[in-house]
PDB file of C-alpha atoms in Angstrom:
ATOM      1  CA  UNK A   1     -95.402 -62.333 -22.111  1.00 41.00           C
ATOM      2  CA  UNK A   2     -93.752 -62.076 -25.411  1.00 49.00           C
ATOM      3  CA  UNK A   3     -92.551 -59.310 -26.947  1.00 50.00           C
ATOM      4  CA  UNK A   4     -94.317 -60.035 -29.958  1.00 51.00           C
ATOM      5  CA  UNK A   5     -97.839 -60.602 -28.145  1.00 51.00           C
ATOM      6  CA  UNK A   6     -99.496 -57.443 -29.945  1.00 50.00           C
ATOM      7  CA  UNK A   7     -97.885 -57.934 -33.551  1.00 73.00           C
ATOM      8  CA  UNK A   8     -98.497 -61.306 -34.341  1.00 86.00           C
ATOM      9  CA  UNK A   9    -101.097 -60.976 -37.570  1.00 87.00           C
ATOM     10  CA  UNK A  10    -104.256 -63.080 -37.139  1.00 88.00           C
ATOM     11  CA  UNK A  11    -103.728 -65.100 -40.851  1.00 93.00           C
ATOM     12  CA  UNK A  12     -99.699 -66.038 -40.691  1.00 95.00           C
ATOM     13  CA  UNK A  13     -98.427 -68.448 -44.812  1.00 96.00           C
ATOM     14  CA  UNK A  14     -97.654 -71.947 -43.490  1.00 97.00           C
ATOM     15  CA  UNK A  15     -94.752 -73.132 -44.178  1.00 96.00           C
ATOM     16  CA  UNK A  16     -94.446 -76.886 -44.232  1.00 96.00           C
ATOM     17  CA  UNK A  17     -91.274 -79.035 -43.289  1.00 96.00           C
ATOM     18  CA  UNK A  18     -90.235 -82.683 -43.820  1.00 94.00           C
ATOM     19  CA  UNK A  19     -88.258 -84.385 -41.158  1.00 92.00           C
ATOM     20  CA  UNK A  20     -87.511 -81.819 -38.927  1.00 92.00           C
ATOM     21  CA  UNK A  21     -90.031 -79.730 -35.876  1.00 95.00           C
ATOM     22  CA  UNK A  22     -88.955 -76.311 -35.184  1.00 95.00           C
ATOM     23  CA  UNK A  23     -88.529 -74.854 -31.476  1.00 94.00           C
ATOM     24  CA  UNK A  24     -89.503 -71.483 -29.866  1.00 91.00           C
ATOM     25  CA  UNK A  25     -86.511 -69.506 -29.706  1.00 86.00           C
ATOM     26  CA  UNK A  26     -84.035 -71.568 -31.783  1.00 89.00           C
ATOM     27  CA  UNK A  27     -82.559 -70.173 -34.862  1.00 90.00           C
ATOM     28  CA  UNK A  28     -82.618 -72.767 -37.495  1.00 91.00           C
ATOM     29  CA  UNK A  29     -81.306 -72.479 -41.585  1.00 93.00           C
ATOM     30  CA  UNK A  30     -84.275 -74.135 -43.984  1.00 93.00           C
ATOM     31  CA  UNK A  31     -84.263 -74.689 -47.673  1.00 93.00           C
ATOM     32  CA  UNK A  32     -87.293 -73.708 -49.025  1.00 93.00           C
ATOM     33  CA  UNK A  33     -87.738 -75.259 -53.073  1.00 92.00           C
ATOM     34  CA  UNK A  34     -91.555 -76.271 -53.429  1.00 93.00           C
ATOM     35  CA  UNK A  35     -93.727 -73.979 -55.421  1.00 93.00           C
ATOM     36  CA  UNK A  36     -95.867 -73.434 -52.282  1.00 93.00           C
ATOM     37  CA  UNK A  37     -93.234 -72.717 -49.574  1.00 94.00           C
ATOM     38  CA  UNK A  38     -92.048 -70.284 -52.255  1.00 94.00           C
ATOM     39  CA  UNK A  39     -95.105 -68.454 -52.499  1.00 94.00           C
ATOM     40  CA  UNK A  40     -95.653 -68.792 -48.173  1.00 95.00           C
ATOM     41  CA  UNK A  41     -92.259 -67.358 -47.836  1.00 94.00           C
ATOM     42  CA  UNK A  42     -92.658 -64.167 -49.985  1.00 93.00           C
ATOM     43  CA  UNK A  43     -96.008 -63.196 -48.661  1.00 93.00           C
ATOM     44  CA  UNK A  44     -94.345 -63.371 -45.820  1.00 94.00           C
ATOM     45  CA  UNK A  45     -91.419 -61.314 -45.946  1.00 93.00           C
ATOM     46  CA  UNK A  46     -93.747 -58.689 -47.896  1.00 91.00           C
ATOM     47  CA  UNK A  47     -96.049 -58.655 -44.380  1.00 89.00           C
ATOM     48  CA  UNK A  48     -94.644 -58.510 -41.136  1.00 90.00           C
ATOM     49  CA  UNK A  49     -91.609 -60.827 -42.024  1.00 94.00           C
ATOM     50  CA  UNK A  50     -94.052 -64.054 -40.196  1.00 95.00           C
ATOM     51  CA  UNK A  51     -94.159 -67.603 -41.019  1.00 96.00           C
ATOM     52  CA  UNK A  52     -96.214 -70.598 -39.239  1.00 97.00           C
ATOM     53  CA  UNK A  53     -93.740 -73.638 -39.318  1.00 97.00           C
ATOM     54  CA  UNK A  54     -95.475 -77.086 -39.193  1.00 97.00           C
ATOM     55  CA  UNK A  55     -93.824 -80.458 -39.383  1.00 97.00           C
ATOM     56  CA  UNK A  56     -95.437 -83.280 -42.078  1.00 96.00           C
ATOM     57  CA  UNK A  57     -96.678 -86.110 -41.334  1.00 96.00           C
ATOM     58  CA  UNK A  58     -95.965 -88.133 -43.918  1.00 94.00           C
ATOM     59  CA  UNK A  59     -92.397 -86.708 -45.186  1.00 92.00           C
ATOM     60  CA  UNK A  60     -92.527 -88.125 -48.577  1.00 92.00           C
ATOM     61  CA  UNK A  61     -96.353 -86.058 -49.526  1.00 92.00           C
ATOM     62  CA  UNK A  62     -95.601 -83.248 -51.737  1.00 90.00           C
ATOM     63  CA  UNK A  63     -97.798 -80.743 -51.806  1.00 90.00           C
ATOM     64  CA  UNK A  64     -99.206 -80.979 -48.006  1.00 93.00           C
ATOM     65  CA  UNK A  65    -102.647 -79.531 -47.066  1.00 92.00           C
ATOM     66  CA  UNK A  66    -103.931 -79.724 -43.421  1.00 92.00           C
ATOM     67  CA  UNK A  67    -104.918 -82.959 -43.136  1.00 95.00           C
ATOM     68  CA  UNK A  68    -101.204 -83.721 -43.695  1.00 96.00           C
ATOM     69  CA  UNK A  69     -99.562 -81.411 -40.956  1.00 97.00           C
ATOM     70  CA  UNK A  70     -99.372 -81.708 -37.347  1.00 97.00           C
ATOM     71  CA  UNK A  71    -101.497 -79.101 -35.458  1.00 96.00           C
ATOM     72  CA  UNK A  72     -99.351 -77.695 -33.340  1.00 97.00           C
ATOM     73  CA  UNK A  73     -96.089 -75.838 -34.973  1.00 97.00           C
ATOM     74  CA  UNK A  74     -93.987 -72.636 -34.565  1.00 96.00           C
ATOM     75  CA  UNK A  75     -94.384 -68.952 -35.202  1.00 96.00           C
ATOM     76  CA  UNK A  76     -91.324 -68.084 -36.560  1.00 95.00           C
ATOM     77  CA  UNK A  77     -89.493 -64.386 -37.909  1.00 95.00           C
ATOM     78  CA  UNK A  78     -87.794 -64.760 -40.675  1.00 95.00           C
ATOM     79  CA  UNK A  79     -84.378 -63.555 -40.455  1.00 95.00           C
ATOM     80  CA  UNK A  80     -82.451 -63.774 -43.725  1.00 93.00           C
ATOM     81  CA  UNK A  81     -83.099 -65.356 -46.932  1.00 93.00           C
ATOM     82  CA  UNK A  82     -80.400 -66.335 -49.850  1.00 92.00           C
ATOM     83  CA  UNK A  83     -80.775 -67.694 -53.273  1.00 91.00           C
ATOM     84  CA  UNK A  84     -78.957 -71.383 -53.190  1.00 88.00           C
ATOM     85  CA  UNK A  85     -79.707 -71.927 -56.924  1.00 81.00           C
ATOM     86  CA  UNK A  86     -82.115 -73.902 -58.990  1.00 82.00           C
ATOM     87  CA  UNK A  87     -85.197 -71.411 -57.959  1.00 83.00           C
ATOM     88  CA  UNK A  88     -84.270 -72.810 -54.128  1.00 90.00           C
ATOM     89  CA  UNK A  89     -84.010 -70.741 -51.275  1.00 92.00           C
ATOM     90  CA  UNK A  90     -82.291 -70.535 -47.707  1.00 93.00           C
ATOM     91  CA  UNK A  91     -83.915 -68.916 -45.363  1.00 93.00           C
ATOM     92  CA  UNK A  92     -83.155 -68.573 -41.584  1.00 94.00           C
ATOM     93  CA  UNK A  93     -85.928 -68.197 -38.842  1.00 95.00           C
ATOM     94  CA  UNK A  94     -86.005 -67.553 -35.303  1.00 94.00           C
ATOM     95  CA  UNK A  95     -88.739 -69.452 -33.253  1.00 93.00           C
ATOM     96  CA  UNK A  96     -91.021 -67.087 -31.676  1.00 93.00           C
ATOM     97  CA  UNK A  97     -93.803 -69.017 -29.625  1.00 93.00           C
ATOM     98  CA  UNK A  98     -94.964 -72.319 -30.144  1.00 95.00           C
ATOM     99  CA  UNK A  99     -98.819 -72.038 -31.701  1.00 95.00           C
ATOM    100  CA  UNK A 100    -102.065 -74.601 -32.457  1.00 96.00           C
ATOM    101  CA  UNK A 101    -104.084 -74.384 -35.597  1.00 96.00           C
ATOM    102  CA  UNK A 102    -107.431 -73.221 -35.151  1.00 96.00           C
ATOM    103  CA  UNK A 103    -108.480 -72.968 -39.095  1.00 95.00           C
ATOM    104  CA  UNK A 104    -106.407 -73.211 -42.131  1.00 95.00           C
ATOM    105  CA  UNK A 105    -107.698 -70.629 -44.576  1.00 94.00           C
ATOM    106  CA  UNK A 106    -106.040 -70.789 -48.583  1.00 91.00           C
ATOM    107  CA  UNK A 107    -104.487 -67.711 -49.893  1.00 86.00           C
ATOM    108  CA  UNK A 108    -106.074 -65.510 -52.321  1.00 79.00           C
ATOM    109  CA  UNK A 109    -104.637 -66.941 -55.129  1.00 80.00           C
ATOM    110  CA  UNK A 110    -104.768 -70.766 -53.538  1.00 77.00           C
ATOM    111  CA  UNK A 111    -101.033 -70.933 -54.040  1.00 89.00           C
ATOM    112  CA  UNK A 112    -100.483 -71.454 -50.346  1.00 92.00           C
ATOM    113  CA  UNK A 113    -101.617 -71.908 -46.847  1.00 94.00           C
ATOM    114  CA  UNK A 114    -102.854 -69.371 -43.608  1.00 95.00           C
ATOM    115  CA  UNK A 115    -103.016 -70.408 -40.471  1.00 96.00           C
ATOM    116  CA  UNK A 116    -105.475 -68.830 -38.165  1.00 95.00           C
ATOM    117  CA  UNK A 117    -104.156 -69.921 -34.939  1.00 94.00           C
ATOM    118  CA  UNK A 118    -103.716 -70.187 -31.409  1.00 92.00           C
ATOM    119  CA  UNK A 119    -100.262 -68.537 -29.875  1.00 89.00           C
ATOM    120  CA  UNK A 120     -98.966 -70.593 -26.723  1.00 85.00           C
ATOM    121  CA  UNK A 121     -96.247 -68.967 -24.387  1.00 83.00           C
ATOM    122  CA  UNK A 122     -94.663 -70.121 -20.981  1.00 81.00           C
ATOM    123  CA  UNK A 123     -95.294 -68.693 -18.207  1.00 74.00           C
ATOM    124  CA  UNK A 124     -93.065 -66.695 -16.068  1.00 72.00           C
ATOM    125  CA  UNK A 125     -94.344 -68.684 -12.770  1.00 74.00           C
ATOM    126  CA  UNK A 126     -91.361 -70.586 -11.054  1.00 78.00           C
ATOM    127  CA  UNK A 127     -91.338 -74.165 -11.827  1.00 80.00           C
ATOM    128  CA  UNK A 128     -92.166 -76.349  -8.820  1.00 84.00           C
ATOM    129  CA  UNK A 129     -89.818 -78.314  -6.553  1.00 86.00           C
ATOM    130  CA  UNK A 130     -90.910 -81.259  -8.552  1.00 86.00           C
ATOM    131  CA  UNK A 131     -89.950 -80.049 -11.962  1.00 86.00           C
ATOM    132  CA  UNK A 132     -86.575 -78.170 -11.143  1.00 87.00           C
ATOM    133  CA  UNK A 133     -85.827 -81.617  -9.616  1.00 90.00           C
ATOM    134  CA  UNK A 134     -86.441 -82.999 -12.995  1.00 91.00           C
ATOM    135  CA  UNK A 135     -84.601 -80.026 -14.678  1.00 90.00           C
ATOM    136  CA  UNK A 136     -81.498 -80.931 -12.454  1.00 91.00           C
ATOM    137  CA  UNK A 137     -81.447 -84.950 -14.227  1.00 92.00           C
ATOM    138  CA  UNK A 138     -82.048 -84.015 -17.753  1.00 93.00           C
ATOM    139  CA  UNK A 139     -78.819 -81.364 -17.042  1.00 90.00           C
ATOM    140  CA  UNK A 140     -77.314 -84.803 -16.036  1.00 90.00           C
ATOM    141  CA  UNK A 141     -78.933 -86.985 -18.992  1.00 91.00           C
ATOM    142  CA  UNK A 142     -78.075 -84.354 -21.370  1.00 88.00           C
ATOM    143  CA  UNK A 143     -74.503 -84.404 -20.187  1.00 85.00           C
ATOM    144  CA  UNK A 144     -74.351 -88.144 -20.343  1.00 86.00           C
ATOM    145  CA  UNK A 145     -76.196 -88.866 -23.714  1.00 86.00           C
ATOM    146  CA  UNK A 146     -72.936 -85.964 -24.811  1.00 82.00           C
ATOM    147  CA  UNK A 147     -70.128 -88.291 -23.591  1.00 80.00           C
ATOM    148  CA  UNK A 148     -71.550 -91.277 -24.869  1.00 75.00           C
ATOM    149  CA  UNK A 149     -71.909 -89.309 -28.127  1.00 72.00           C
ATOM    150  CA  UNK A 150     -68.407 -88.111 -27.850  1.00 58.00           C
ATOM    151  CA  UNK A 151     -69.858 -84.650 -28.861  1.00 55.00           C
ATOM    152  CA  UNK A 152     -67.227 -81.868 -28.568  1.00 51.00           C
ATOM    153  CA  UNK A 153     -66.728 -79.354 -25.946  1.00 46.00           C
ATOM    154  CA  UNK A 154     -69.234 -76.453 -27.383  1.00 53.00           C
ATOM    155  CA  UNK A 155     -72.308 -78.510 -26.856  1.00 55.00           C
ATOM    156  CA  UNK A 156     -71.087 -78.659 -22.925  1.00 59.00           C
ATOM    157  CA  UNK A 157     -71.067 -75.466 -23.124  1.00 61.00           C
ATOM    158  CA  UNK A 158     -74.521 -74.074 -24.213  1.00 68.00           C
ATOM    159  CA  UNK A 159     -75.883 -76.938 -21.563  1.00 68.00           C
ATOM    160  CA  UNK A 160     -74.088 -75.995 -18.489  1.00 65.00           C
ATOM    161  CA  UNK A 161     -75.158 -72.097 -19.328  1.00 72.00           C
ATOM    162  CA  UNK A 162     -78.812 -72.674 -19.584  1.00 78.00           C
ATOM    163  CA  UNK A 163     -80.622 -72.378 -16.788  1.00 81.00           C
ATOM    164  CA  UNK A 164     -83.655 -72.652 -18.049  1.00 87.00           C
ATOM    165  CA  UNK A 165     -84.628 -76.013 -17.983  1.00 90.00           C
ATOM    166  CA  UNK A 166     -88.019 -75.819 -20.234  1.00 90.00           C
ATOM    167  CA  UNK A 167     -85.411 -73.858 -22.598  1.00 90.00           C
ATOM    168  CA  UNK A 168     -83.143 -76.552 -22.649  1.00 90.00           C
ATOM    169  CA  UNK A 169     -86.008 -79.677 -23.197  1.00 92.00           C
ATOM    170  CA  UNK A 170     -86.593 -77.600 -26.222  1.00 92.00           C
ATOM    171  CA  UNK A 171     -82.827 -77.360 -27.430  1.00 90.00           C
ATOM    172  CA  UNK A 172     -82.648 -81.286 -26.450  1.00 89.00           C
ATOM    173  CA  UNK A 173     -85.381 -82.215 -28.235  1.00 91.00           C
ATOM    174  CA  UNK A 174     -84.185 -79.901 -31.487  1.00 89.00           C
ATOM    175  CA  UNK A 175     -81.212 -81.294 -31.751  1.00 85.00           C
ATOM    176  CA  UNK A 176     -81.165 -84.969 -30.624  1.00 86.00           C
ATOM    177  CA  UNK A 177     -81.253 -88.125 -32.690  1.00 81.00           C
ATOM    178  CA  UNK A 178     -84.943 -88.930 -32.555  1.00 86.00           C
ATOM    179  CA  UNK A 179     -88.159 -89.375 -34.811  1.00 91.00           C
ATOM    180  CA  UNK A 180     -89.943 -86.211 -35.715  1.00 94.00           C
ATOM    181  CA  UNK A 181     -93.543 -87.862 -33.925  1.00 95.00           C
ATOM    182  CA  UNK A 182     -90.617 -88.110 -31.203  1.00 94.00           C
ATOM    183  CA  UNK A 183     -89.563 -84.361 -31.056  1.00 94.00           C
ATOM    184  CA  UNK A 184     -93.200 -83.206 -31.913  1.00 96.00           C
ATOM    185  CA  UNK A 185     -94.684 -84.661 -28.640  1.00 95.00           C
ATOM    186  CA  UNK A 186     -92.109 -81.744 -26.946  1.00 96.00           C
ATOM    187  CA  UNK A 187     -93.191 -79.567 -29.044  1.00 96.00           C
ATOM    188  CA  UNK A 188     -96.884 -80.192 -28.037  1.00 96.00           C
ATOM    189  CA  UNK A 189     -96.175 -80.175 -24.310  1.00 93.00           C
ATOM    190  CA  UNK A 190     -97.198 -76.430 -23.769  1.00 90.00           C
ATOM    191  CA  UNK A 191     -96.466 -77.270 -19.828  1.00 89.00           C
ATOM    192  CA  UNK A 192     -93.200 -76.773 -19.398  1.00 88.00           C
ATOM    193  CA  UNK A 193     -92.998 -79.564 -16.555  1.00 90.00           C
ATOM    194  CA  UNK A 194     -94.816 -81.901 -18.635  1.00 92.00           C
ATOM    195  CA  UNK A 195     -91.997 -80.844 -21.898  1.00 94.00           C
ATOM    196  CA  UNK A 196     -88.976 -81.490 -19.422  1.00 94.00           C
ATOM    197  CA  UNK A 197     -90.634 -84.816 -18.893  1.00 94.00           C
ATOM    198  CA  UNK A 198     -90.560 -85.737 -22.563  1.00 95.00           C
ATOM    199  CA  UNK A 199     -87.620 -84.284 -23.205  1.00 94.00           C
ATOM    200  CA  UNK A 200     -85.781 -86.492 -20.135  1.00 95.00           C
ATOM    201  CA  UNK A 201     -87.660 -90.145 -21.712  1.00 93.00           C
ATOM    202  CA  UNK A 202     -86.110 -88.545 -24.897  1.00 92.00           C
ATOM    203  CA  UNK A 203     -82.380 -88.674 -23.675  1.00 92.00           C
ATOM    204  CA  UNK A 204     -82.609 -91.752 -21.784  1.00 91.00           C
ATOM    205  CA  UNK A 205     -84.095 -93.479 -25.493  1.00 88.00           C
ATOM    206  CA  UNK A 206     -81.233 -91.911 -26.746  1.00 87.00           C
ATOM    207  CA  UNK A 207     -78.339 -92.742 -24.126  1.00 87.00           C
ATOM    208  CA  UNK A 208     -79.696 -96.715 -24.729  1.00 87.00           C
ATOM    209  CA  UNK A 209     -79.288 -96.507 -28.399  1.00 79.00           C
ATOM    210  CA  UNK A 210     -75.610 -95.184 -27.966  1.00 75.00           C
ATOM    211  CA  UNK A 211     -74.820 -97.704 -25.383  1.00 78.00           C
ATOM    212  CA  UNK A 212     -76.353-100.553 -27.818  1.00 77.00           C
ATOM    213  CA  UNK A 213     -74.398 -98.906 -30.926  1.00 69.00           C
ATOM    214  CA  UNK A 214     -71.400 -99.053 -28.545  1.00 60.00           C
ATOM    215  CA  UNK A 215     -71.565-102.637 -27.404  1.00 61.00           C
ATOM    216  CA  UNK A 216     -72.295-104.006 -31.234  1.00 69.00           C
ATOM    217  CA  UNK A 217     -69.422-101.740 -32.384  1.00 61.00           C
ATOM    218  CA  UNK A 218     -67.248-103.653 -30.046  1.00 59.00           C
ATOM    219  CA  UNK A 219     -68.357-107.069 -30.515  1.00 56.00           C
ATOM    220  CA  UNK A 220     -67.693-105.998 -34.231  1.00 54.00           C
ATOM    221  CA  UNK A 221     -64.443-104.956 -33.969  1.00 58.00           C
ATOM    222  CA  UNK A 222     -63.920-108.466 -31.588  1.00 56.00           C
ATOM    223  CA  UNK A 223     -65.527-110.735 -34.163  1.00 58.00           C
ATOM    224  CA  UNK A 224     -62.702-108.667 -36.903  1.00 59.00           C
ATOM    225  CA  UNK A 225     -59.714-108.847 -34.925  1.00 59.00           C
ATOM    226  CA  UNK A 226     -60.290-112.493 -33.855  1.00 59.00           C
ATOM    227  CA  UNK A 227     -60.528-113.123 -37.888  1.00 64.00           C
ATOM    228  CA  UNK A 228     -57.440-111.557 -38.330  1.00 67.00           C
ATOM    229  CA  UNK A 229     -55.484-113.490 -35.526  1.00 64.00           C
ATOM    230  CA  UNK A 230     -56.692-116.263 -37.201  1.00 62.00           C
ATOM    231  CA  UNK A 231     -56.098-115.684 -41.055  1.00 65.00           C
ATOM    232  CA  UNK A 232     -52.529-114.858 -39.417  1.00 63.00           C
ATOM    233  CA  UNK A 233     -52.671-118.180 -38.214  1.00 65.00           C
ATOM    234  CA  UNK A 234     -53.345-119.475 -41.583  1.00 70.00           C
ATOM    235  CA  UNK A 235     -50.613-118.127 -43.034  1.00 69.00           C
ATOM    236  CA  UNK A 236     -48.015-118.856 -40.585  1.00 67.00           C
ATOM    237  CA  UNK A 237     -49.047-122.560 -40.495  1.00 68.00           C
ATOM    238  CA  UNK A 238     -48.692-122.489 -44.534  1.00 73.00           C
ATOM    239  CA  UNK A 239     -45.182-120.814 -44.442  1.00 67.00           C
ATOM    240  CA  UNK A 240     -43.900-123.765 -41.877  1.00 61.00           C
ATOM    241  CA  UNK A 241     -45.778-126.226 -44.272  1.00 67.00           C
ATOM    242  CA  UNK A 242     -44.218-125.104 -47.315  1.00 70.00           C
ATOM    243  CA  UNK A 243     -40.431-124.474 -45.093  1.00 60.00           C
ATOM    244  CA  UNK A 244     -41.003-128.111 -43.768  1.00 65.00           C
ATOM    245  CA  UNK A 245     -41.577-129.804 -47.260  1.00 67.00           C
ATOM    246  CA  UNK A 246     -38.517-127.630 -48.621  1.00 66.00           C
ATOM    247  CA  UNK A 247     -35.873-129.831 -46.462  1.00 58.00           C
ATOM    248  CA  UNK A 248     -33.520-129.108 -44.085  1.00 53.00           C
ATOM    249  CA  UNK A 249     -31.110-127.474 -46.652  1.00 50.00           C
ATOM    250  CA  UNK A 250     -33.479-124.591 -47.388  1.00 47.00           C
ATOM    251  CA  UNK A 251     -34.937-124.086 -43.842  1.00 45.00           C
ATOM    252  CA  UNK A 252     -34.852-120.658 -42.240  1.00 45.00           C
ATOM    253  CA  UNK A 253     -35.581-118.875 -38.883  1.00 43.00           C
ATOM    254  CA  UNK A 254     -39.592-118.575 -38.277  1.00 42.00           C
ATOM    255  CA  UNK A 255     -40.606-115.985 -35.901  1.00 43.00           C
ATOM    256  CA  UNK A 256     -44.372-116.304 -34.980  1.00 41.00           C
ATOM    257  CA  UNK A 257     -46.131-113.374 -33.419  1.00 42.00           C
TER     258      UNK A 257
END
């Protein structure tokens, strides 16, 4: 159960986000500028302090109705907000419980959307031998995709500490280089064996895609070097031309490297 089962209000302003899917749990920093996350944002924070986070889409619409966000989003508390400037804002939220759209209702002044909607939590039963097996190789993944990603020490860190392995498909999938239709398919995986599944085909996509950035990298750097041995070449072959044509009067010591 969550803590905040029994104060969750039934109507929560929808705030809508390009290019990025929120997680349960996760504290995450948002700008908010459109007229419409504006209004969301301080209806929320003047009831209850709620807001229902849903990804686009379509990044590029903007002013998104419900047809243009994904069902399934994030309950989230607002934390803190700050003015940035230019009537922008910066809020910070902590994901609370991921939740499904049952019916999108306009505010009172149709500045904004309400979600009426469905919460979905985890459940405190023990994952079975077949998904703490799969818990134990995204750990692994997760540390590989790292090295190959030469991410620092920190990262390491937060991975090794978390035991929770549903936990961490979530903090993967938040945080890894991957489409937001990509991350939003973890988000919709409300079983938390089916999420660590995701999240593991989501590490592995991303492990290739370093190993492929790797290997082009170095046939780059190859292909450059190999044009530099030989424009060194070049030169050295016109500096004996031009000593040779000189005579033997002028000629001096050539040392080729």
């Amino acid at each position: 159960m969550s803590e905040f089962d029994d104060i969750l209000p039934e109507l929560i302003p929808v705030l809508a986000v390009r290019n990025t899917v929120l997680f349960p749990v996760l504290t995450v920093p948002l700008n908010v500028g459109r007229a419409q996350s504006l209004a969301a944002l301080r209806h929320a924070e003047e009831n209850g302090g709620y807001l229902a986070v849903f990804a686009q889409v379509e990044p590029g619409t903007e002013n998104p109705g419900e047809q243009d966000l994904f069902q399934v989003g994030s309950v989230c508390k607002i934390l803190r907000t700050m003015v940035i400037g230019d009537g922008k804002l910066s809020v910070v939220v902590q994901g609370v419980s991921r939740c499904r759209a049952l019916e999108w209702v306009s505010s009172s002044c149709g500045d904004f959307l309400n979600v009426r909607h469905e919460t979905l939590l985890d459940t405190d039963d023990p994952l079975t031998p077949d998904a703490h097996a799969k818990g134990v190789m995204l750990r692994k993944l997760v540390k590989k995709y790292l090295d190959t990603s030469m991410i620092t020490s920190p990262a390491s860190v937060v991975v090794a500490e978390l035991e929770n392995p549903a936990l961490l498909a979530d903090l993967v999938a938040a945080n890894i280089g991957v489409s937001v239709p990509d991350k939003q398919m973890v988000l919709e995986a409300f079983e938390p064996a089916v999420r660590i599944e995701r999240a593991i085909e989501l590490v592995q996509k991303a492990i290739l895609s370093n190993e492929i950035a790797h290997h082009i990298e170095g046939e780059a750097k190859g292909e450059i070097e190999k044009s530099q041995r030989e424009y060194v070449l070049r030169e050295q072959l016109k500096a004996i031309q031009r000593h040779l044509r000189q005579g033997p009067r002028s000629r001096s010591l050539i040392l080729l490297s």
